[in-house]
Amino acid sequence: MKRRVSRAALPVVCALALVGTPVLTSATTATASNRVPKPESVIGWAPCTDYKLATYEQIADYYRKLDKASDRMKLVEIGKTSEGRPQLMAIVSSEKNLKDANLKRYRETSVRLSQGDSLSESEARTLAKGGKAIAWVDFGIHSTEVAGHQTAPQFAYDLMTSETSEAREIRDNLITLLVPNVNPDGGTKVAEWYRQNLGGPYQDAGYPELYQKYAGHDNNRDWYMFNLQETQNVGRQLFHEWIPQVMHNVHQSAVFPARISIPPYEDPLNPNIHPQVVRGVNIVGDAMGQRLEREGKGGALARQSYDIWWNGGARTAPYYHNQIGILTETAHASATPRVYDPATFPKTFADGTSTSEPSVFYPSPWKGGEWHLSQSCDYIKTASWAMLRVASDDREALLYGSAQMAREGGRNGAGTTYVIPADQADFPTATKLVDKLRWNNIRVERAVKPFTVGDRRYPAGSYLVREAQPYRAAVLDLLNPQVYPDRRLYPGGPLEPPYDITGYTLSFQMGVTVNKLDQAVRAETVAVDWPTVPTGAVAGAPKYAYALDPRVNDSSAAVNALLAAGDKVFHSSAEVTTRTGKLPAGTFLVTPRPGTDARVTRLATQFGLSIAAVDAKPAKVTELVAPRIGLYDGFNNYDEGWTRLILDQFGFQYEKLTNASVRAGDLRAKFDTIVLPDATYNSMRNGRAAGSLPPQYTGGMTDAGVANLKAFVEAGGTVVTLNKAAQLPIKAFGVPVKDVTEGVPETTYNIPGSVLNLNLDASDPVAAGFGPNASAFVANGPAFEVDEGAEGVTVAATWPKTKLLKSGFLLGEDVIGGKAAVVTAKVGDGQVVMIGFKPQHRAQSHGTYRLLFNAMYLGGQR
């Protein structure tokens, strides 16, 4: 089998102790502060100066000069960004620690201890005593939170050149990894936008588009999926190459009017996270608060807003790898100074704590006044130094603690094995799940021979995940349901709303069968580095057509490639008999022509598809042409970006459809299918307020554009709405459907992000290829009720009346239970498909992708 040609399978090009590609060789002479350039000598101004923002290129250039000037830094390239920029990481420590042999030993020590479930007590003690703790500070994951990446130059300079006893001890005891920008593309875009508008009416308007190619500000939600190139670059260092014991993920959206939000965080606590991690987070947070107070930096707030539940954020994913992850949110995300009037402050925070009177977790309330970017940067530096000080003082214990947690993971999970069967219908997607597990450095094995557990025989090629492993917390969290507590301020009182997503079980979201077995399974296996595509096969030359299984996501990728090559593709609306068995309605049929045989064989190998021969034409087939797809982009919509990523991955051709294009009309001449990503009706119709941004970014599709969309459907087009975008056809197209959740308060209906059970009707073309049940990720989406006696409406999916919740939290089962989840309504000669959730949620919910694919294909049926 060929290795999967994907991001996951790309080799890590490493020349420096397997940590990255050296950018420049560090000087071999000792550092002297007068030989190391100050940031202003390279960038042109002191970092964090008002009205000044350095681009990523300027900051990267400064880091290269630091590297060249000092033997206290080694600079490595950890990969390319989504737009092709080199992403850099600096390794800062003492001259002695950074000698190649020593650095390699310390890196290997950190990895061995973190994965040390088989280490003896004495081995772990010896390694910890002789090791150096690994600390991590990253800047600029959210590019509009400018203080982070603007702090990066000065922080590196100070850490390298300071000769205080504290700084020397930190360099001696730690290997500090500095990532000057987690999102370099956005760092440059935001800086250039600010400069372009400086002094004008839009100086502080904010960057108007997605600053990361696909995710924009949502790039902090990819840390167990690794869909984005930048996440992979950083994740490889965090979870594979270095595995730091502590990390600081810098943000800049403090809970107002606090000047910085720090740990300890709020409850609830995810029970899978090791207590040592939680205690460590609290210790570092307390150290940050104390240091800020000693330096006269008041306004530090803890125990507000941010919790320790959800996996998938840059600071939360490390918890499930036994790492102390720290999120700080500093105030004032702008290079423009501002005066804050305390008379305008809210009286209390969300939990009722006063914003003006001292309290346990806000002992020095900020009193308002003038605030500058430099102050935000100073708070970030102080918090980062505090973390480094804790790590330095506790070096040996942190290292040993990582081995303790690894051993506990290996011991506590010894009686459980998860098996991913190779005989499930969409095994190619199952291998993608394995790919995600490996990105998380979860150990996976592949069976080389069939094996039997009880009365179930598993074929060779099945994957096994043993719960007994160092990162048992990650295994538990990704492959088991979350049970989020129903939190009330007092018994019978109002709901305390969750901070973020509550249920995200990865196997459920991806639609992959994973059997949890309460035993240590015996099987002949090999360890998996990165999973390979299943062996593809084409079962003979057909008399009529090749059949592609509609239950397999990657069948759509193959179909799109065949359509692009000019092959004839048909859809069957009934069961299809092939030489190897029967396939369900929705099967793709490809009739041969010159070159088709070779293309089908190549695609079967590329995607791991089992393609069968069909000798007789089924009774009910419809020709499928590649639909001309318009993807609506109302500017800076994360859901549009994630949708675009999936369309790119699966080879759908599309055109971005702007508000101006919708207003211009004549849509039917250009498109067969228009997709409206998750957005409210008002946001699509009205857009951004006039004067808030340059005119090309303001105003929505307007009433005229809404009318043009309706005319598009009436003329035979297909509109597909995702989640709340269903509001548009319900309010403006006159479809005989209502949203039963409209106007229902969150005290009655609240799904903050959970996985629900879903019933499907595979006879509906939108649900073609599905079984009777699936899992759907839902975040306060609509649920539909069809008007009594309505014609031209079909229901492809319905919420069960009871037992809706599969993972996470749900309030309002009685509101949506038994209601429609996916509805198709005829409008004139066309149709609207309303999917009441995001079937492509953050490129995570592979298990419901085909609802979107099937809906888009409706526009291409002839």
PDB file of N, CA, C and O in Angstrom, residues 535-555:
ATOM      1  N   THR A 535      -6.200  -0.458   0.876  1.00  0.00           N
ATOM      2  CA  THR A 535      -5.910  -0.967  -0.459  1.00  0.00           C
ATOM      3  C   THR A 535      -7.140  -0.828  -1.340  1.00  0.00           C
ATOM      4  O   THR A 535      -8.198  -1.394  -1.044  1.00  0.00           O
ATOM      5  N   GLY A 536      -7.019  -0.048  -2.383  1.00  0.00           N
ATOM      6  CA  GLY A 536      -8.127   0.112  -3.312  1.00  0.00           C
ATOM      7  C   GLY A 536      -8.203  -1.054  -4.278  1.00  0.00           C
ATOM      8  O   GLY A 536      -7.222  -1.755  -4.529  1.00  0.00           O
ATOM      9  N   ALA A 537      -9.382  -1.274  -4.810  1.00  0.00           N
ATOM     10  CA  ALA A 537      -9.570  -2.393  -5.740  1.00  0.00           C
ATOM     11  C   ALA A 537     -10.683  -2.066  -6.718  1.00  0.00           C
ATOM     12  O   ALA A 537     -11.661  -1.390  -6.365  1.00  0.00           O
ATOM     13  N   VAL A 538     -10.528  -2.533  -7.939  1.00  0.00           N
ATOM     14  CA  VAL A 538     -11.566  -2.433  -8.966  1.00  0.00           C
ATOM     15  C   VAL A 538     -11.921  -3.855  -9.367  1.00  0.00           C
ATOM     16  O   VAL A 538     -11.070  -4.599  -9.861  1.00  0.00           O
ATOM     17  N   ALA A 539     -13.165  -4.228  -9.127  1.00  0.00           N
ATOM     18  CA  ALA A 539     -13.594  -5.628  -9.345  1.00  0.00           C
ATOM     19  C   ALA A 539     -14.039  -5.842 -10.785  1.00  0.00           C
ATOM     20  O   ALA A 539     -15.231  -5.868 -11.102  1.00  0.00           O
ATOM     21  N   GLY A 540     -13.070  -5.952 -11.677  1.00  0.00           N
ATOM     22  CA  GLY A 540     -13.348  -6.341 -13.053  1.00  0.00           C
ATOM     23  C   GLY A 540     -13.812  -5.204 -13.944  1.00  0.00           C
ATOM     24  O   GLY A 540     -14.162  -4.120 -13.492  1.00  0.00           O
ATOM     25  N   ALA A 541     -13.816  -5.497 -15.261  1.00  0.00           N
ATOM     26  CA  ALA A 541     -14.281  -4.536 -16.262  1.00  0.00           C
ATOM     27  C   ALA A 541     -15.788  -4.687 -16.422  1.00  0.00           C
ATOM     28  O   ALA A 541     -16.291  -5.780 -16.663  1.00  0.00           O
ATOM     29  N   PRO A 542     -16.553  -3.606 -16.292  1.00  0.00           N
ATOM     30  CA  PRO A 542     -18.016  -3.724 -16.316  1.00  0.00           C
ATOM     31  C   PRO A 542     -18.582  -3.745 -17.734  1.00  0.00           C
ATOM     32  O   PRO A 542     -17.975  -3.227 -18.675  1.00  0.00           O
ATOM     33  N   LYS A 543     -19.754  -4.336 -17.851  1.00  0.00           N
ATOM     34  CA  LYS A 543     -20.490  -4.264 -19.114  1.00  0.00           C
ATOM     35  C   LYS A 543     -21.265  -2.953 -19.216  1.00  0.00           C
ATOM     36  O   LYS A 543     -21.505  -2.466 -20.317  1.00  0.00           O
ATOM     37  N   TYR A 544     -21.653  -2.422 -18.049  1.00  0.00           N
ATOM     38  CA  TYR A 544     -22.402  -1.158 -18.075  1.00  0.00           C
ATOM     39  C   TYR A 544     -21.636  -0.019 -17.407  1.00  0.00           C
ATOM     40  O   TYR A 544     -21.399   1.026 -18.009  1.00  0.00           O
ATOM     41  N   ALA A 545     -21.241  -0.201 -16.134  1.00  0.00           N
ATOM     42  CA  ALA A 545     -20.652   0.931 -15.407  1.00  0.00           C
ATOM     43  C   ALA A 545     -19.845   0.445 -14.214  1.00  0.00           C
ATOM     44  O   ALA A 545     -20.005  -0.684 -13.736  1.00  0.00           O
ATOM     45  N   TYR A 546     -18.976   1.339 -13.750  1.00  0.00           N
ATOM     46  CA  TYR A 546     -18.308   1.157 -12.460  1.00  0.00           C
ATOM     47  C   TYR A 546     -19.206   1.756 -11.376  1.00  0.00           C
ATOM     48  O   TYR A 546     -19.810   2.824 -11.570  1.00  0.00           O
ATOM     49  N   ALA A 547     -19.290   1.095 -10.225  1.00  0.00           N
ATOM     50  CA  ALA A 547     -20.127   1.575  -9.128  1.00  0.00           C
ATOM     51  C   ALA A 547     -19.258   2.056  -7.980  1.00  0.00           C
ATOM     52  O   ALA A 547     -18.378   1.327  -7.511  1.00  0.00           O
ATOM     53  N   LEU A 548     -19.533   3.275  -7.508  1.00  0.00           N
ATOM     54  CA  LEU A 548     -18.828   3.847  -6.359  1.00  0.00           C
ATOM     55  C   LEU A 548     -19.808   3.945  -5.195  1.00  0.00           C
ATOM     56  O   LEU A 548     -20.919   4.472  -5.349  1.00  0.00           O
ATOM     57  N   ASP A 549     -19.381   3.466  -4.065  1.00  0.00           N
ATOM     58  CA  ASP A 549     -20.222   3.318  -2.885  1.00  0.00           C
ATOM     59  C   ASP A 549     -20.604   4.688  -2.317  1.00  0.00           C
ATOM     60  O   ASP A 549     -19.733   5.475  -1.931  1.00  0.00           O
ATOM     61  N   PRO A 550     -21.906   5.004  -2.206  1.00  0.00           N
ATOM     62  CA  PRO A 550     -22.313   6.317  -1.680  1.00  0.00           C
ATOM     63  C   PRO A 550     -22.129   6.440  -0.175  1.00  0.00           C
ATOM     64  O   PRO A 550     -22.292   7.529   0.379  1.00  0.00           O
ATOM     65  N   ARG A 551     -21.786   5.353   0.496  1.00  0.00           N
ATOM     66  CA  ARG A 551     -21.550   5.407   1.938  1.00  0.00           C
ATOM     67  C   ARG A 551     -20.152   5.920   2.269  1.00  0.00           C
ATOM     68  O   ARG A 551     -19.838   6.178   3.438  1.00  0.00           O
ATOM     69  N   VAL A 552     -19.320   6.061   1.247  1.00  0.00           N
ATOM     70  CA  VAL A 552     -17.916   6.431   1.438  1.00  0.00           C
ATOM     71  C   VAL A 552     -17.726   7.889   1.035  1.00  0.00           C
ATOM     72  O   VAL A 552     -17.987   8.264  -0.110  1.00  0.00           O
ATOM     73  N   ASN A 553     -17.248   8.716   1.954  1.00  0.00           N
ATOM     74  CA  ASN A 553     -17.044  10.131   1.645  1.00  0.00           C
ATOM     75  C   ASN A 553     -16.176  10.344   0.424  1.00  0.00           C
ATOM     76  O   ASN A 553     -16.460  11.180  -0.434  1.00  0.00           O
ATOM     77  N   ASP A 554     -15.073   9.599   0.340  1.00  0.00           N
ATOM     78  CA  ASP A 554     -14.119   9.824  -0.740  1.00  0.00           C
ATOM     79  C   ASP A 554     -14.635   9.376  -2.102  1.00  0.00           C
ATOM     80  O   ASP A 554     -13.996   9.672  -3.121  1.00  0.00           O
ATOM     81  N   SER A 555     -15.770   8.703  -2.148  1.00  0.00           N
ATOM     82  CA  SER A 555     -16.389   8.447  -3.443  1.00  0.00           C
ATOM     83  C   SER A 555     -16.711   9.771  -4.133  1.00  0.00           C
ATOM     84  O   SER A 555     -16.602   9.887  -5.361  1.00  0.00           O
TER      85      SER A 555
END
